[in-house]
Short mmCIF file of C-alpha atoms in Angstrom, two decimals:
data_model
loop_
_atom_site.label_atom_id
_atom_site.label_comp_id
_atom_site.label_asym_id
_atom_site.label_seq_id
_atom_site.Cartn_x
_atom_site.Cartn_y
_atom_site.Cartn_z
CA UNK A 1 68.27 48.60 76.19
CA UNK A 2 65.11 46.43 77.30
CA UNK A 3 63.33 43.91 76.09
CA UNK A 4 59.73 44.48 76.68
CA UNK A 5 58.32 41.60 78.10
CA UNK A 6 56.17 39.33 76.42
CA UNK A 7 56.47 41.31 73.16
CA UNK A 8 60.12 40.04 72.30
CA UNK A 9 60.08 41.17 68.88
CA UNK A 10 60.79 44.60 70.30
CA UNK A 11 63.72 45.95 71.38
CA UNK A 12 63.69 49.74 73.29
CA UNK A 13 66.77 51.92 73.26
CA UNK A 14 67.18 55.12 74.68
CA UNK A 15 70.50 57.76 73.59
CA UNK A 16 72.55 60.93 74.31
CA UNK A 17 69.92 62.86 72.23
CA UNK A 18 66.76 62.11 75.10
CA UNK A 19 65.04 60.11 72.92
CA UNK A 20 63.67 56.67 73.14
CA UNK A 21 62.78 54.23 69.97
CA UNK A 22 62.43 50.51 69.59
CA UNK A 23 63.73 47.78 67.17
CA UNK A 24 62.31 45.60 65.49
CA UNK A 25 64.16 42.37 65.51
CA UNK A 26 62.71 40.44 62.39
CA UNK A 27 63.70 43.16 60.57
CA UNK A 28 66.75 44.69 62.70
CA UNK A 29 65.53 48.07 62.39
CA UNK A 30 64.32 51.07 64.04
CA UNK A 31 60.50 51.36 64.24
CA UNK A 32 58.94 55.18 63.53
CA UNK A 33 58.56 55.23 66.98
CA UNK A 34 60.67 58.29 68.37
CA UNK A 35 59.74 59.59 71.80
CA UNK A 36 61.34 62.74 72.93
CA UNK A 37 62.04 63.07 77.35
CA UNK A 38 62.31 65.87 79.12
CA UNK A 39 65.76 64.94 80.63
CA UNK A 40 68.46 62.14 80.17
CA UNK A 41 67.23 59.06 80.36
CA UNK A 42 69.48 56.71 82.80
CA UNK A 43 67.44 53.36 82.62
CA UNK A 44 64.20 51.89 81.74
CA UNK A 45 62.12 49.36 82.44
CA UNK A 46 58.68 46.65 81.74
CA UNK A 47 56.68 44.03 83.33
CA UNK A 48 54.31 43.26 80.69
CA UNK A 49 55.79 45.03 77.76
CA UNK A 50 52.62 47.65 77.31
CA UNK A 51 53.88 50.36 80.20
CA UNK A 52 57.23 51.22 80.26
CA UNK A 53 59.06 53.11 82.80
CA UNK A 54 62.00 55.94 81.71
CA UNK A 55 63.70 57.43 84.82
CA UNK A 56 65.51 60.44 84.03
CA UNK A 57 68.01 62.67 85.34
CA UNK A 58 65.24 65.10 86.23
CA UNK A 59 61.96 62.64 86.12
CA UNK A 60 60.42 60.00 85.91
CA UNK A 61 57.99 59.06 82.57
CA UNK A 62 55.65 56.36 81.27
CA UNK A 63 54.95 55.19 78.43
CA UNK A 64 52.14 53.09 77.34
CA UNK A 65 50.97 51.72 74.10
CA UNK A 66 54.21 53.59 72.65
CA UNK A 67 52.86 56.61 73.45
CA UNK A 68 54.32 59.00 76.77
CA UNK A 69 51.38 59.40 78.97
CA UNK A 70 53.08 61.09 82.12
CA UNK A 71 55.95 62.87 83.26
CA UNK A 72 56.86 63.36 86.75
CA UNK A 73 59.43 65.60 88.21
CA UNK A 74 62.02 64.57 90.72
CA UNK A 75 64.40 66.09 93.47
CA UNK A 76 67.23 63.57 92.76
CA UNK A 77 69.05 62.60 89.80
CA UNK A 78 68.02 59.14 89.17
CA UNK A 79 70.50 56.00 87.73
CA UNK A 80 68.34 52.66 87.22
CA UNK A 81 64.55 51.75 87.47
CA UNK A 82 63.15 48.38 88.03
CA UNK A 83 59.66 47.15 87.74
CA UNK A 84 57.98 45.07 89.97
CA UNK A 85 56.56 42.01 88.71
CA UNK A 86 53.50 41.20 90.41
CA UNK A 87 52.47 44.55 91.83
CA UNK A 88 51.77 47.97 90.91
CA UNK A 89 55.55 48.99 91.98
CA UNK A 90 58.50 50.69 90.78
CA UNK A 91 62.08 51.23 92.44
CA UNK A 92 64.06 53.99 91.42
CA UNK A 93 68.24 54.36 92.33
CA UNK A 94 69.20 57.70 92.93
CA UNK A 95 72.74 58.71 92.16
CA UNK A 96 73.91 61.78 94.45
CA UNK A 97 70.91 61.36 97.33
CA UNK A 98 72.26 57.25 97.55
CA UNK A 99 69.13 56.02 97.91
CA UNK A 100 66.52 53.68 96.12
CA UNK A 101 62.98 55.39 96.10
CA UNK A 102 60.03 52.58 96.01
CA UNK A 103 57.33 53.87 93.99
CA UNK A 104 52.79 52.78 94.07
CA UNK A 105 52.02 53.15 90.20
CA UNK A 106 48.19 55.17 90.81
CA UNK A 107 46.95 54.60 86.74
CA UNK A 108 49.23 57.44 85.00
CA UNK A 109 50.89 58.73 88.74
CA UNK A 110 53.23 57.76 91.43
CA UNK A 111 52.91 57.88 94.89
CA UNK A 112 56.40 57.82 97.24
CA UNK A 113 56.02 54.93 99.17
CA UNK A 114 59.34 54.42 101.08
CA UNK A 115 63.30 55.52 100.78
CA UNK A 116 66.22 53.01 101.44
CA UNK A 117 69.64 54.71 102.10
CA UNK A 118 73.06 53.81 101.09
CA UNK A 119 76.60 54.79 101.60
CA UNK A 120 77.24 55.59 97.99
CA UNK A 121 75.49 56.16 94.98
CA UNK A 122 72.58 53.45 93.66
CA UNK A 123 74.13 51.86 90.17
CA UNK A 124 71.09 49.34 89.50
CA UNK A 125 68.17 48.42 90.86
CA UNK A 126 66.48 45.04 90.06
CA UNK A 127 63.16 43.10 91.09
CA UNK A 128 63.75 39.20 91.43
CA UNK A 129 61.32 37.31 88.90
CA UNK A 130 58.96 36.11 91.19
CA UNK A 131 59.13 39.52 92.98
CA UNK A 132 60.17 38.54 96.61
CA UNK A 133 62.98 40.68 96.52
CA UNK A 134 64.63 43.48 95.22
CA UNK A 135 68.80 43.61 94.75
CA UNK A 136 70.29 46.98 95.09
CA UNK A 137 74.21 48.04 94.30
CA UNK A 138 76.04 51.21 95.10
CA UNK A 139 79.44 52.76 94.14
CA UNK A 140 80.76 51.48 97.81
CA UNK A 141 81.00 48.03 96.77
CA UNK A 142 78.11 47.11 98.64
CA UNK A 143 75.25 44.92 97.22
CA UNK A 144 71.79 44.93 99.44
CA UNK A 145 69.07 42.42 99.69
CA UNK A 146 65.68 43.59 100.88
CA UNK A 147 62.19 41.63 100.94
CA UNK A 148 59.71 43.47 98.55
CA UNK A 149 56.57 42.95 100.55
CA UNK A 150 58.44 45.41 103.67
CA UNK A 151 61.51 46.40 101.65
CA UNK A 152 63.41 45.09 105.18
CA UNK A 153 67.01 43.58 104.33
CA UNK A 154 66.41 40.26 103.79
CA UNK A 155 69.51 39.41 106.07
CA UNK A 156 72.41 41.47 107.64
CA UNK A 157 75.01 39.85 105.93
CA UNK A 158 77.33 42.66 104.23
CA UNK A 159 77.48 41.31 100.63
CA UNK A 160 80.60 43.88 99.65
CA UNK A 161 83.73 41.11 98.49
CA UNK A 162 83.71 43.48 94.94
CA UNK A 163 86.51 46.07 95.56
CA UNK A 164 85.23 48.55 93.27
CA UNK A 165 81.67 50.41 91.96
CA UNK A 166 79.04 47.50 91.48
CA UNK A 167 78.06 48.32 88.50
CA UNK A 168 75.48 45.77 87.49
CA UNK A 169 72.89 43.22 88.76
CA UNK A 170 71.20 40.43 86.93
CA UNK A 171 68.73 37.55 88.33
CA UNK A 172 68.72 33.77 87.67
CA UNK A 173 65.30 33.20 86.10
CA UNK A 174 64.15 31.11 89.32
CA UNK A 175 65.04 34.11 91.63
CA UNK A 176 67.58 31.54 93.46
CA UNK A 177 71.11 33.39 92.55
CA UNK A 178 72.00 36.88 91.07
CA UNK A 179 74.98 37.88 89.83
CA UNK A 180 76.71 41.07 90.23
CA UNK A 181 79.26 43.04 88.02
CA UNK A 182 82.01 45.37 89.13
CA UNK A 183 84.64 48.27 88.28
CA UNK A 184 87.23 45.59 89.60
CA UNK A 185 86.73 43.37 85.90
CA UNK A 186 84.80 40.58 88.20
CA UNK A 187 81.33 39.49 88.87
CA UNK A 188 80.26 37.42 92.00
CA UNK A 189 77.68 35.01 92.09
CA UNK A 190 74.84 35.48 95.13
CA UNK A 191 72.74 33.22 96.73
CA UNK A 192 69.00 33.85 98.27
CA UNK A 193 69.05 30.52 100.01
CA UNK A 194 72.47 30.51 101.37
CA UNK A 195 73.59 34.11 101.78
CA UNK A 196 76.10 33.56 103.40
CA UNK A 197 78.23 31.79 100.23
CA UNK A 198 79.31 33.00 96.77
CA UNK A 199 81.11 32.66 93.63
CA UNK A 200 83.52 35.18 92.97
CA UNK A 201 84.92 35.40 89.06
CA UNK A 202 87.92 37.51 89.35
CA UNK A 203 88.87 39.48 86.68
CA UNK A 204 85.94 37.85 84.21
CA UNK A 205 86.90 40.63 81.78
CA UNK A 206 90.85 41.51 82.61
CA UNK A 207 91.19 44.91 82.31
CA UNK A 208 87.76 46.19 82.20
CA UNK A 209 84.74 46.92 83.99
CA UNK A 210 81.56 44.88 83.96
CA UNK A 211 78.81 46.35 82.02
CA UNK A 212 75.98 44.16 81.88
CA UNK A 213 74.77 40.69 83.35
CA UNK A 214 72.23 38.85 81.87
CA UNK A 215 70.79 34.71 82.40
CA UNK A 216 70.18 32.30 79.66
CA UNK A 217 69.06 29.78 82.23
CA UNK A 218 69.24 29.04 85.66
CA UNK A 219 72.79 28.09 85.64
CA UNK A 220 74.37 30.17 82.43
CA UNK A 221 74.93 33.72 83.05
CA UNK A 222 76.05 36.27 79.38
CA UNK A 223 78.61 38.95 80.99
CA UNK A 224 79.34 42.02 79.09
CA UNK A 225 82.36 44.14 79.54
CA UNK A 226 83.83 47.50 78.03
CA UNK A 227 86.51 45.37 76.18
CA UNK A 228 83.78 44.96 73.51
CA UNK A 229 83.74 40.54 74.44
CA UNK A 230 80.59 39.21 75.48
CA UNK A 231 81.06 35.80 77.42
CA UNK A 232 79.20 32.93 78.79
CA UNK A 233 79.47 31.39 82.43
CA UNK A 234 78.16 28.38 83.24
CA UNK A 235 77.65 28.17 87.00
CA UNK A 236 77.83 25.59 89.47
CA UNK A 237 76.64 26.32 93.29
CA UNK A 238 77.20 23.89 95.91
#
């Protein structure tokens, strides 16, 4: 599920039967809209709420104006997709090849531009607000920084304290902290500015996994787990 940008009073949602379709949330109900893939969909993605990227098991498509205006085949199975803000550029996880695939948006194609390789699978892939920097998780724990304008790490710092799959990223709305979730029930608090320090919520949801991160504000972070709670942090970095 995505909210699409500057259109809030949509919701997409894509399910088990390859299809995506939106909500409306004044009414809280499903639009006609009903757009069949070609494969699985594993994660989606907007900037502005008009194109929206679907990355697939087997491809990756876009849709524009609610309508799917290209589909394009790919040699991985892919697990997250991330837009960039500012540019014409996508990022795409791959689950068995462990890497993240940066992608130039041409109009309706995509051009390859550059591969980033991982010890374990790619769980999520996210672009920082202002778009300096693009997170990166895996199934070995590990959590990469890189710099979006050379997709170099952004330090060598080994940001790996979960002890499980990372499962999850979300960014502070002034690109200053993101916060990851885990397998291991916790979710750790990162810092651009001073990588070298975090906050580490053990067992945030005892007994299950982290599903889903999300900021209200720069220092409130909503944490969804598999034990059906949703809860609120409110964070203080010194």
């Amino acid at each position: 599920m995505l909210s699409p940008g500057p259109r809030r009073r949509w919701y997409y949602v894509w399910s088990s039967d390859d299809t995506v379709r939106s909500i409306d949330l004044l009414s809280n109900q499903y639009s006609n809209l009903s757009i069949k893939m070609d494969s699985q969909p594993r994660g989606m993605a907007t900037a502005d709420g008009n194109l929206v990227v679907v990355a697939g098991i087997n491809d990756i498509s876009l849709l524009e104006n609610d309508l799917k205006v290209a589909t394009h085949p790919i040699d991985y199975e892919a697990s997250s997709v991330t837009i960039h803000p500012k540019e014409q550029e996508i990022a795409v996880g791959g689950n068995k090849d462990h890497k993240v695939h940066v992608y130039v948006l041409k109009g309706h194609n995509i051009e390859e531009k550059t591969t980033m390789d991982h010890a374990g699978a790619i769980t999520d892939v996210r672009f920082s607000p202002d778009g300096q920097y693009l997170a990166a998780s895996d199934s070995n724990r590990m959590v990469r920084l890189y710099i979006s304008s050379s997709y170099e790490l952004a330090h060598n710092l080994d940001w790996c304290f979960h002890t499980a799959r990372v499962n999850c990223i979300g960014w502070s709305p002034d690109s200053k902290f993101l916060a990851t979730g885990s397998l291991d029930t916790g979710v750790i608090i990162w810092s651009t500015e001073q990588p070298t320090k975090h906050i580490n919520i053990k067992k945030a949801h005892p007994q299950s996994q982290i599903t889903r991160l999300a900021w209200l504000d720069n220092s409130t972070i909503v944490s969804a787990g598999q034990d059906s709670n949703v809860k609120i942090w409110e964070i203080k970095f010194s």
